[in-house]
Tab-separated table of C-alpha atoms and ligand atoms in Angstrom:
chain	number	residue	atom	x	y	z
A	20	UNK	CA	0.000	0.000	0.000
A	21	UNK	CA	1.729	3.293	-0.763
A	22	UNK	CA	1.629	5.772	1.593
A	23	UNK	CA	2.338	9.735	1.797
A	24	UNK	CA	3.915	10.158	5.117
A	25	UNK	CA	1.491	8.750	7.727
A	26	UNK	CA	-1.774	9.291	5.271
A	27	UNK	CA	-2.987	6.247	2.567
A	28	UNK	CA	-3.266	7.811	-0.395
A	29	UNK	CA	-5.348	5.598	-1.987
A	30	UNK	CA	-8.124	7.692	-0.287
A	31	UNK	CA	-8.405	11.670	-0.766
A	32	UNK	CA	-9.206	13.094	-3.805
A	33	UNK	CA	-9.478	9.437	-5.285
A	34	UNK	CA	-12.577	8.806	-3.510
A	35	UNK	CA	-14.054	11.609	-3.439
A	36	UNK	CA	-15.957	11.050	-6.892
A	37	UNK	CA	-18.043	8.607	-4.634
A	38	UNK	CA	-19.521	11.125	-2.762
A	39	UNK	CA	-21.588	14.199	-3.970
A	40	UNK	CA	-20.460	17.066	-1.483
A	41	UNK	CA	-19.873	20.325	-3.631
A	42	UNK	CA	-16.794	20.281	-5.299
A	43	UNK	CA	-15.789	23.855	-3.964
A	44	UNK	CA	-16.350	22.592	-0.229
A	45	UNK	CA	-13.607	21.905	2.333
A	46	UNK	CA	-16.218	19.540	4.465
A	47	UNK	CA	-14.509	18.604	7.792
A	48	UNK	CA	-17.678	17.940	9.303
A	49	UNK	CA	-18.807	14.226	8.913
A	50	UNK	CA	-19.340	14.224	12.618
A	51	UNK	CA	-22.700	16.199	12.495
A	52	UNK	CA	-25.172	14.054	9.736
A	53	UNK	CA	-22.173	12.174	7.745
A	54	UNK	CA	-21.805	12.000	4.505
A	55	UNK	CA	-23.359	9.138	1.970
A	56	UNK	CA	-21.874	7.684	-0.771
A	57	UNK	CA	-23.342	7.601	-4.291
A	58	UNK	CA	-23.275	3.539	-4.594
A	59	UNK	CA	-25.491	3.523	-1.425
A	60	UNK	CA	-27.722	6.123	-2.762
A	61	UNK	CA	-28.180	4.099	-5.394
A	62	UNK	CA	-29.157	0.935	-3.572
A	63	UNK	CA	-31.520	3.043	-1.465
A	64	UNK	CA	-33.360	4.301	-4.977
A	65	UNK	CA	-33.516	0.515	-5.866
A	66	UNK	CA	-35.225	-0.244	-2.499
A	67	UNK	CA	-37.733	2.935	-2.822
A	68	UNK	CA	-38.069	1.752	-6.259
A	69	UNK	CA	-39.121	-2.023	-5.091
A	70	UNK	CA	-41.477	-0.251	-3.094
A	71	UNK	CA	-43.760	1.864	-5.211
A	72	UNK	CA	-43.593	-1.139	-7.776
A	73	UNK	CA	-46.316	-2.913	-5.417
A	74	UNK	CA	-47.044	-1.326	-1.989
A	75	UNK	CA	-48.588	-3.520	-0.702
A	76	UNK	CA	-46.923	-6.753	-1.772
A	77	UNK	CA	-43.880	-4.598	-0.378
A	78	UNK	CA	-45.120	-3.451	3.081
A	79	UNK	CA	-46.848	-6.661	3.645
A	80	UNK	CA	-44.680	-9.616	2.727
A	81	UNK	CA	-41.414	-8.142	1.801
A	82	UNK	CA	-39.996	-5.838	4.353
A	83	UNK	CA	-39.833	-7.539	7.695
A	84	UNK	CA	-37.824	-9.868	6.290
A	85	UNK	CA	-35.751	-7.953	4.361
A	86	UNK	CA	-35.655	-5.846	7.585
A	87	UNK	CA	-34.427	-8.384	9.731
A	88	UNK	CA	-31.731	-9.550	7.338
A	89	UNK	CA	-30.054	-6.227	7.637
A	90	UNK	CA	-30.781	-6.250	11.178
A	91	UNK	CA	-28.297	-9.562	11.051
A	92	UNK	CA	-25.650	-8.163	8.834
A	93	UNK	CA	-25.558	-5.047	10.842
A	94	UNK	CA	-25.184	-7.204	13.923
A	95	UNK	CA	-22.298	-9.076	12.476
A	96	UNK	CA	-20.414	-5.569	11.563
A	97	UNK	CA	-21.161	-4.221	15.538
A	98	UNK	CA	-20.759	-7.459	17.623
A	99	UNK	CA	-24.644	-8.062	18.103
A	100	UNK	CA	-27.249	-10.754	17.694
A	101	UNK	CA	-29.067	-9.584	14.443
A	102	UNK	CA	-32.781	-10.543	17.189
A	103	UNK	CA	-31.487	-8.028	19.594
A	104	UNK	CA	-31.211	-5.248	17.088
A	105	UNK	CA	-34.214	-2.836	16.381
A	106	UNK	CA	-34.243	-0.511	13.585
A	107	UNK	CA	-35.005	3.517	14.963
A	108	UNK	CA	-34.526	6.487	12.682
A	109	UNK	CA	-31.703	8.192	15.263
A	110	UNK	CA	-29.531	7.805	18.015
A	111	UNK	CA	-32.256	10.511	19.691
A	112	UNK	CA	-34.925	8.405	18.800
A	113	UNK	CA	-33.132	5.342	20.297
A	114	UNK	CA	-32.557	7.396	23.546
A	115	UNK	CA	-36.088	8.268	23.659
A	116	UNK	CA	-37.426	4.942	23.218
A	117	UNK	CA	-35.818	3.856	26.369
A	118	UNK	CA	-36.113	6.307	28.626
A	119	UNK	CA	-39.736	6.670	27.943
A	120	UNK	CA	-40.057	3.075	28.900
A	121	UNK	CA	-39.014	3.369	31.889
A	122	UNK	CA	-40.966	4.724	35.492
A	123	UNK	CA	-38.410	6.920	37.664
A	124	UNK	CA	-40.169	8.290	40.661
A	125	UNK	CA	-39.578	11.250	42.908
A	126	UNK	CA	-35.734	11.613	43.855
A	127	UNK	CA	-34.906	9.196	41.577
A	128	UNK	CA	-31.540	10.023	39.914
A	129	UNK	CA	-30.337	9.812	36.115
A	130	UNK	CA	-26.561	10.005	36.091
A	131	UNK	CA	-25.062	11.115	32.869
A	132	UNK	CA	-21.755	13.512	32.286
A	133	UNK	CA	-21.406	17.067	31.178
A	134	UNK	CA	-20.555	16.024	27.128
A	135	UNK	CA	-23.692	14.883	26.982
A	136	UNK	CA	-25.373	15.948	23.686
A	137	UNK	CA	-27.779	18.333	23.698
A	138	UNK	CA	-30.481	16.797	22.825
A	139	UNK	CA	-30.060	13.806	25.025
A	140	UNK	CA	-30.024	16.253	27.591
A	141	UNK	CA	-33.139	17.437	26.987
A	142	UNK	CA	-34.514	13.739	26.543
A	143	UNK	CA	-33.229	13.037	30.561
A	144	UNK	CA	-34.656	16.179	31.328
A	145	UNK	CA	-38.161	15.926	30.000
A	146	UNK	CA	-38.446	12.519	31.467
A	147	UNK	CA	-37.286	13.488	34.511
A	148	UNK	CA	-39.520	16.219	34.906
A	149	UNK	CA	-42.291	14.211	34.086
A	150	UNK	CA	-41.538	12.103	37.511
A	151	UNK	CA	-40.143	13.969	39.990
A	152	UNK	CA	-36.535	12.397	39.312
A	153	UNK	CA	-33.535	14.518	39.143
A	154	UNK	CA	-31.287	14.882	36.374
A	155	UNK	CA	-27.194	14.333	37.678
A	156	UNK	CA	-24.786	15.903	35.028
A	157	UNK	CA	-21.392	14.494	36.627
A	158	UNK	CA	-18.337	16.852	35.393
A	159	UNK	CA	-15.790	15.061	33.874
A	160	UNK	CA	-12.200	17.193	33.380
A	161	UNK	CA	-11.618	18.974	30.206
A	162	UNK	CA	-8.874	19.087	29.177
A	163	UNK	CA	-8.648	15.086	30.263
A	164	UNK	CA	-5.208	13.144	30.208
A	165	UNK	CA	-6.549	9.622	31.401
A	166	UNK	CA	-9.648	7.799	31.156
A	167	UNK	CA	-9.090	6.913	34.848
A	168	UNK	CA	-10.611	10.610	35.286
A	169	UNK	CA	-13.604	9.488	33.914
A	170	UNK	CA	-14.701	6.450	35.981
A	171	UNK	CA	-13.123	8.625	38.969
A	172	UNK	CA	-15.794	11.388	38.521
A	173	UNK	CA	-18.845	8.854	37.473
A	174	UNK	CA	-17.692	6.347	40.522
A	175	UNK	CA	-18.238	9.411	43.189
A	176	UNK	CA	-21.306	10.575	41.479
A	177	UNK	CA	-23.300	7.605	41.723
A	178	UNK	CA	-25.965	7.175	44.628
A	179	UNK	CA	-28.128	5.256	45.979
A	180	UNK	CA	-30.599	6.792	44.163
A	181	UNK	CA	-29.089	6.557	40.498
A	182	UNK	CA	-31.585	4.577	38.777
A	183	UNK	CA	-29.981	5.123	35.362
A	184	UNK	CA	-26.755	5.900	34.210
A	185	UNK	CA	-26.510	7.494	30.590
A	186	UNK	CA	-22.620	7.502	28.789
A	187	UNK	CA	-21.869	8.485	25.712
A	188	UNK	CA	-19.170	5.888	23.709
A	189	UNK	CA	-17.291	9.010	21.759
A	190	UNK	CA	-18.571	12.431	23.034
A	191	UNK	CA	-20.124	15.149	20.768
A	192	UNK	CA	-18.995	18.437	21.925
A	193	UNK	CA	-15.391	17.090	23.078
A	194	UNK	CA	-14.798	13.990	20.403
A	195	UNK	CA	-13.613	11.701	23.720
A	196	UNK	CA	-14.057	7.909	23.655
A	197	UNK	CA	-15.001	7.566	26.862
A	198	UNK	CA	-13.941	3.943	28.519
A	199	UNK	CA	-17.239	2.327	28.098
A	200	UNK	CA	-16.362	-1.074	29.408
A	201	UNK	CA	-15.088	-0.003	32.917
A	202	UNK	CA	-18.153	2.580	33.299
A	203	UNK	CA	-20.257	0.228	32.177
A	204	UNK	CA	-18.859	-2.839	34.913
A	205	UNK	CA	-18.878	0.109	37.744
A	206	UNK	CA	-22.937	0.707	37.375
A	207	UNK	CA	-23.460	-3.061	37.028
A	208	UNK	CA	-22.141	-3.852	39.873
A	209	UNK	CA	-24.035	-1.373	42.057
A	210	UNK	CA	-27.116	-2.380	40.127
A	211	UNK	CA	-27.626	0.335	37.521
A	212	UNK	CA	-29.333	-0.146	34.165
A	213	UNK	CA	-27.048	1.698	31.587
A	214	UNK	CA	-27.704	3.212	28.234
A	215	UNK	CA	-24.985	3.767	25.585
A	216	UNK	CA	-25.209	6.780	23.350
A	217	UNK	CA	-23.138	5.018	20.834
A	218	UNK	CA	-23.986	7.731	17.917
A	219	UNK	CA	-20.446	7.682	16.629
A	220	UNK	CA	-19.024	4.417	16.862
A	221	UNK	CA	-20.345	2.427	14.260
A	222	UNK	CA	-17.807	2.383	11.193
A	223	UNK	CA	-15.689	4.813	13.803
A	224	UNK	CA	-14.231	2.101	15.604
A	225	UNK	CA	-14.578	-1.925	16.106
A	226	UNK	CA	-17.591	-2.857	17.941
A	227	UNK	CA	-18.104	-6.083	20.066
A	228	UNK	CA	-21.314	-4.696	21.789
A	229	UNK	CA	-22.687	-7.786	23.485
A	230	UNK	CA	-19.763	-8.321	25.301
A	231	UNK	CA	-19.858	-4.778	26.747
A	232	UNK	CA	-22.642	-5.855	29.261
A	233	UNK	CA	-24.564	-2.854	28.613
A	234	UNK	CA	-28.458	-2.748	28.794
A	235	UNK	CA	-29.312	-0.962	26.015
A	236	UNK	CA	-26.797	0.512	23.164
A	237	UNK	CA	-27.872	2.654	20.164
A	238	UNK	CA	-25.902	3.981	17.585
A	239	UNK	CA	-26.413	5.432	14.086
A	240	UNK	CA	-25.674	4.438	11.093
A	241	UNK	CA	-25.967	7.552	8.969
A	242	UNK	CA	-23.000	8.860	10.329
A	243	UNK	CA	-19.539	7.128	10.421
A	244	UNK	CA	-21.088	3.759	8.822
A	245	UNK	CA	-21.992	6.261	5.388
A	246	UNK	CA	-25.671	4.672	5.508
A	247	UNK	CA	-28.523	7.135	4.162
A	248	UNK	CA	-29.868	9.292	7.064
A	249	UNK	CA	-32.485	8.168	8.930
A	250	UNK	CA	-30.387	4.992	9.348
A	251	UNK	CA	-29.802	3.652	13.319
A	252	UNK	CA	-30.381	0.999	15.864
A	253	UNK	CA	-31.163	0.380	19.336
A	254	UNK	CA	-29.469	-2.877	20.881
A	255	UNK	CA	-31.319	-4.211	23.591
A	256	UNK	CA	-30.390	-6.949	26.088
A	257	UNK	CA	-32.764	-10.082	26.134
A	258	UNK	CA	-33.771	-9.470	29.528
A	259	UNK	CA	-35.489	-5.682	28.761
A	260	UNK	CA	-37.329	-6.190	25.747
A	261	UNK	CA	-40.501	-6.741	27.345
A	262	UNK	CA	-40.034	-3.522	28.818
A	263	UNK	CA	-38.387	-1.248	25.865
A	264	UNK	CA	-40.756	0.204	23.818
A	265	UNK	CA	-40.783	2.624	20.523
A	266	UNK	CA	-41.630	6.065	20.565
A	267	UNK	CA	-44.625	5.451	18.721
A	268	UNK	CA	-46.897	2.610	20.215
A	269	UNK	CA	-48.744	0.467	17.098
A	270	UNK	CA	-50.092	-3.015	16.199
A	271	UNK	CA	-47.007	-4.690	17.445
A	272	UNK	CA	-47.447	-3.546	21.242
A	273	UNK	CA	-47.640	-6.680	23.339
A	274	UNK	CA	-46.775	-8.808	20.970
A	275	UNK	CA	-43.002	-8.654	21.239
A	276	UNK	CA	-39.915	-6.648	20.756
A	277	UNK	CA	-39.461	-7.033	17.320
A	278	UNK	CA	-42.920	-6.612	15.791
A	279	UNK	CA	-43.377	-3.744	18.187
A	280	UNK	CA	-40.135	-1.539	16.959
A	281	UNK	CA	-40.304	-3.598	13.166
A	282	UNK	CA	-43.404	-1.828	12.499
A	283	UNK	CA	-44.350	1.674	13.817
A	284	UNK	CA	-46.877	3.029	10.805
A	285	UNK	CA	-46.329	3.714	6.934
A	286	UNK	CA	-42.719	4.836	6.467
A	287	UNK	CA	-39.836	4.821	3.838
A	288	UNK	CA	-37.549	2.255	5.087
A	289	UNK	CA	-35.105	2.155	2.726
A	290	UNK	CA	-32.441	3.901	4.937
A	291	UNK	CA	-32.458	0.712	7.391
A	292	UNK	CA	-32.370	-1.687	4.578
A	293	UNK	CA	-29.093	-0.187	2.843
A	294	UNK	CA	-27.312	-0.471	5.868
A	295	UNK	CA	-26.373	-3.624	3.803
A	296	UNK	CA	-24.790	-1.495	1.248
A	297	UNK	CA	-23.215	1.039	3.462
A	298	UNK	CA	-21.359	-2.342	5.041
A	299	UNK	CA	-20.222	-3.755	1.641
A	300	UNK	CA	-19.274	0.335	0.412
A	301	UNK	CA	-16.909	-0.251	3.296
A	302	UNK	CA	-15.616	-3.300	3.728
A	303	UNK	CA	-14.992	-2.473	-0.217
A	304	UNK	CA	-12.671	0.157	0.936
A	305	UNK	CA	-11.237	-1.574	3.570
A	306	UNK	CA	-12.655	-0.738	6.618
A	307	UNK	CA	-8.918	-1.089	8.758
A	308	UNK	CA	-7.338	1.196	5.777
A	309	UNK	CA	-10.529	3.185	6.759
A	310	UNK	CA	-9.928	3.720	10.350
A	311	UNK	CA	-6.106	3.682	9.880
A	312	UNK	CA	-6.082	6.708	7.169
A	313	UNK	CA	-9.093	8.339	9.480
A	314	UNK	CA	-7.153	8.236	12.497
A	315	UNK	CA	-3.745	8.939	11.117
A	316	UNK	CA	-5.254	12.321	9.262
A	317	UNK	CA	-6.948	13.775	12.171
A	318	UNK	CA	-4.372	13.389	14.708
A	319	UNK	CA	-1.728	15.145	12.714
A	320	UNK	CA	-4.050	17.449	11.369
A	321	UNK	CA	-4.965	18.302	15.166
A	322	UNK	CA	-1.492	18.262	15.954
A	323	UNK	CA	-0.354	20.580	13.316
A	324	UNK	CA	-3.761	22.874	13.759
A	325	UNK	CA	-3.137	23.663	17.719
A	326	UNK	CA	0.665	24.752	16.679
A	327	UNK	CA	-0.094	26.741	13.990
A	328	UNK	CA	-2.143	29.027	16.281
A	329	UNK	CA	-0.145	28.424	19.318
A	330	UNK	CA	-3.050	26.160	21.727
A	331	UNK	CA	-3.415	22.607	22.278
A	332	UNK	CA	-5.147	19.098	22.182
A	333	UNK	CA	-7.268	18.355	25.082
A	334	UNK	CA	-6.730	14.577	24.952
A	335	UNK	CA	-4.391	11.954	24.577
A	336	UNK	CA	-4.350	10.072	21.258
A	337	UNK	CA	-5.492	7.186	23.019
A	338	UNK	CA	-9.220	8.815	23.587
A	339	UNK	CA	-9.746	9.664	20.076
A	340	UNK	CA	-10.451	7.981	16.907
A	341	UNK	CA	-11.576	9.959	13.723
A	342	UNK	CA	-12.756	13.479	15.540
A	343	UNK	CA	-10.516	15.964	17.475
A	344	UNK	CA	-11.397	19.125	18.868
A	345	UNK	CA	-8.558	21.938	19.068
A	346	UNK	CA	-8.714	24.445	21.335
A	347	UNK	CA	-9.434	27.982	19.622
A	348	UNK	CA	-7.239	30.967	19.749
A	349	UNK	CA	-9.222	33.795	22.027
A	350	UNK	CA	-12.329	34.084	19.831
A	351	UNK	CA	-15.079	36.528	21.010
A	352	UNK	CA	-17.771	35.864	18.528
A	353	UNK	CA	-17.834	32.006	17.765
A	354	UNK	CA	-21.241	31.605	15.554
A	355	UNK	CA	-19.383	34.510	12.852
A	356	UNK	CA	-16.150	32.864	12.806
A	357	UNK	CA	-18.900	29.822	12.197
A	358	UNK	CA	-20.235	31.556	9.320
A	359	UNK	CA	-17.328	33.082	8.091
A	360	UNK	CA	-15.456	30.336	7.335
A	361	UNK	CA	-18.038	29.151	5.236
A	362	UNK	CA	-18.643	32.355	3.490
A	363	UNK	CA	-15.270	32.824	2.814
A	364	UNK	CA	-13.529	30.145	2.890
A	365	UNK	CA	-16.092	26.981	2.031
A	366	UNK	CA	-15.187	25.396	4.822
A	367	UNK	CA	-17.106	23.175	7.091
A	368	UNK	CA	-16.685	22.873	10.415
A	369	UNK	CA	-17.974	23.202	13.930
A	370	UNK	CA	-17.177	25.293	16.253
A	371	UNK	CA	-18.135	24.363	20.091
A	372	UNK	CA	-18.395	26.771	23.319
A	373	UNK	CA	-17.553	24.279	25.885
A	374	UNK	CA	-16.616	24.687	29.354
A	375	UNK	CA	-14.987	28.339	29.646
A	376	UNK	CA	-13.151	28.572	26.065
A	377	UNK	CA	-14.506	27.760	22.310
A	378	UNK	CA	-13.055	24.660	20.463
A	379	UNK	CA	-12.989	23.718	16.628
A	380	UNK	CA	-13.782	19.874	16.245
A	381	UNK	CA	-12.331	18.375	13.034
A	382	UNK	CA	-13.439	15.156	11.475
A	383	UNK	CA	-11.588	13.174	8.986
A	384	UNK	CA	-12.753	10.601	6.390
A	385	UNK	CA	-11.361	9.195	3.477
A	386	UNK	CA	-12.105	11.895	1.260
A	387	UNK	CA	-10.364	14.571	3.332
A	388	UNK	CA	-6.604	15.068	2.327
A	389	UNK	CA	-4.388	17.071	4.661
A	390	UNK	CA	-3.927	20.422	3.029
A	391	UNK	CA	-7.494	21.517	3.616
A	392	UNK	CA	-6.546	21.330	7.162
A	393	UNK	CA	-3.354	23.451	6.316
A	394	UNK	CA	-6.601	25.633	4.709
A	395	UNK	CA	-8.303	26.043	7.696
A	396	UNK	CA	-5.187	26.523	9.910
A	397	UNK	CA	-4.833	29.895	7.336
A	398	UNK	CA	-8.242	30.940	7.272
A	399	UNK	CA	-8.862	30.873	11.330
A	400	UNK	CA	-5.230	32.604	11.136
A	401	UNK	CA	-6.773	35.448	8.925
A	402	UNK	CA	-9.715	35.795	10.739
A	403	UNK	CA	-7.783	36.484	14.332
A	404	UNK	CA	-5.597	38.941	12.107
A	405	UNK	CA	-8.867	40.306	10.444
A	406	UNK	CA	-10.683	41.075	14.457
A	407	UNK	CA	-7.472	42.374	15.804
A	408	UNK	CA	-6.704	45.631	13.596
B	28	PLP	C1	-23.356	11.657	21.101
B	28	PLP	C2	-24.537	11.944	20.231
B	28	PLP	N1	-25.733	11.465	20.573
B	28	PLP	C3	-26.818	11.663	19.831
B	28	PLP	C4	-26.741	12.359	18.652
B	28	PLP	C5	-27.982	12.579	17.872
B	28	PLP	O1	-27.930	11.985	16.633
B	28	PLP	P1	-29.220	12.066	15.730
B	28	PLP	O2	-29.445	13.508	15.406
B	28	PLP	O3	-28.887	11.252	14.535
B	28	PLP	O4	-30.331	11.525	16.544
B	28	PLP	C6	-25.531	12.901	18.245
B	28	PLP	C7	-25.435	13.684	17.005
B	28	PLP	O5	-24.434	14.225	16.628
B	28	PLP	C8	-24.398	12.679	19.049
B	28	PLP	O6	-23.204	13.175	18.713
């Protein structure tokens, strides 16, 4: 395999053709919604094709199984029975369905950590509300330098009362993989259920979720994995399905798991059933050359982004995998250096107020190449010039 320093370069501008982002775009934002390949388009057409051939002969006789076959190849790709695997449209939508399931009473307690996303937050929040239960957002450090900080914080925050505990696998605002395992062992020994907000680990990094000993896991599809949005999962252990519901209650409700999440009203399913070819797209590519060229790209682009402007990386390499954030030079007005990077610049990025400071979060995929980085390092460079004179 030839290689151009640490980076593959079998990937970059080579692939890009498979993708239809706008040629003018620097897009360093797969993070947010991902990014889907033409060749799974395609097979997603064919299925929404299939569909309006015959409706009914569709809804009725094809789908489920067609469903659950892609339920089973998606469990083979993420370490999962395909049986324990329900299709959901979201990682938010997974998150709902089980905490909506559940009854928390008065002075119950939710644990989850401050790099919660947003609107997981607001999911614990709402159902906490509705009982009486209290919401406990644990701090974890930021800037971190060992995981061991992690279970340190979660281990003293957990009660008596903690009837859930909520993690995140890889964090939104902050890009950390948190260590699942050990916060998952901690709550299970004291008792707690746990839910894994597993959003950005499928196609991010290897999978082996049954053995993590969670009770629940969900994790999308639509972004890392390059599956059509609208494409995600909720694992759930044997011993809660009777008790997980969907968000939407229909004719499968007390039947069983599966018919009750399988089949939630008239919808286009043909994100969930090219999960198949979002799998094949990259296993195709070669999904270690993937991660390898992913991981490589971002950590040196990181690297050479926080000395260019003279600030750092909050992490150690070892808590990342194909996101970074970077801290920010002093930036007073973070939603117009937002906008005018893409204005200006057609570049793509986020840009996160978290904790006291503002941070830049940079994804790479295979169709990034390092010198829009280098691009970026310039144009947030210009714009510090541009607000100081
Ligand atoms: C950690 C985390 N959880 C949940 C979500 C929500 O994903 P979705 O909008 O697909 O439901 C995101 C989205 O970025 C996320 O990063």
């Amino acid at each position: 395999m030839e290689v151009f320093g640490e980076v593959n370069v079998k990937f970059g501008r080579a692939v890009r053709s498979q993708w239809r982002l706008d040629e003018e775009a620097i897009f360093l934002n797969h993070g947010s919604f991902g990014a889907t390949p033409i060749p799974v388009l395609e097979v997603q057409a064919e299925w929404q094709n299939q569909l309006e051939r015959q409706p009914v002969y569709f809804m009725e006789r094809t789908l489920i199984p067609a469903l659950r076959f892609a339920a089973e190849a998606l469990g083979k790709f993420v370490g999962a029975e395909g049986k324990n695997i329900a299709f959901v449209d979201n990682a938010t939508t997974g998150v709902n369905a089980v905490v909506r399931s559940l009854n928390f009473e008065p002075g119950d307690e939710i644990l989850t950590t401050n790099h919660v996303y947003g609107a997981v937050r607001k999911a614990l929040a709402y159902v906490a509300d509705c009982s009486g239960a209290k919401l406990i957002e644990v701090a974890v450090p930021f800037p971190i330098e060992d995981p061991q900080q992690v279970i340190a914080t979660v281990a003293a925050a957990i009660t008596d009362r903690t009837r859930l505990a909520v993690f995140d696998h890889i964090t939104s605002p902050t890009a950390l993989i948190l260590p699942i395992e050990a916060l998952i062992q901690l709550c299970k020994a004291r008792g707690i259920p746990v839910l894994v907000d597993g959003a950005h680990a499928p196609g991010m990094i290897p999978l082996q979720i049954e053995s993590l000993g969670a009770d629940w896991y969900t994790g999308n599809c639509h972004k890392w994995l390059c599956a059509p949005k609208g494409c995600a999962f909720l694992w759930t252990s044997p011993e809660r399905q009777a008790t997980t519901h969907p968000t939407t209650i229909s004719h499968g409700y007390g039947v069983n798991f599966l018919e009750e999440f399988d089949w939630t009203g008239t919808r286009d399913p043909s994100a969930w059933l090219s999960v198949t070819a979002a799998i094949d797209f990259q296993q195709q590519l070669g999904i270690e050359a993937v991660r390898e060229h992913n991981f490589q790209l971002v950590r040196t682009a990181g690297a050479m982004l926080a000395e260019r402007w003279g600030t750092s990386i909050p992490n150690p390499d070892a808590m990342i995998g194909t996101m970074v954030t970077v801290l920010l030079p002093p930036v007073q007005n973070l939603a117009s250096l937002h906008r005018d990077l893409w204005d200006d610049h057609r570049i793509e990025v986020p840009i996160i107020p978290f904790g006291e400071t503002g941070w830049l979060r940079i994804s790479a995929q295979v169709y990034n190449e390092f010198w829009e980085y280098e691009r970026l390092a310039e144009a947030v460079a210009g714009y510090m010039k541009g607000i100081s004179v």
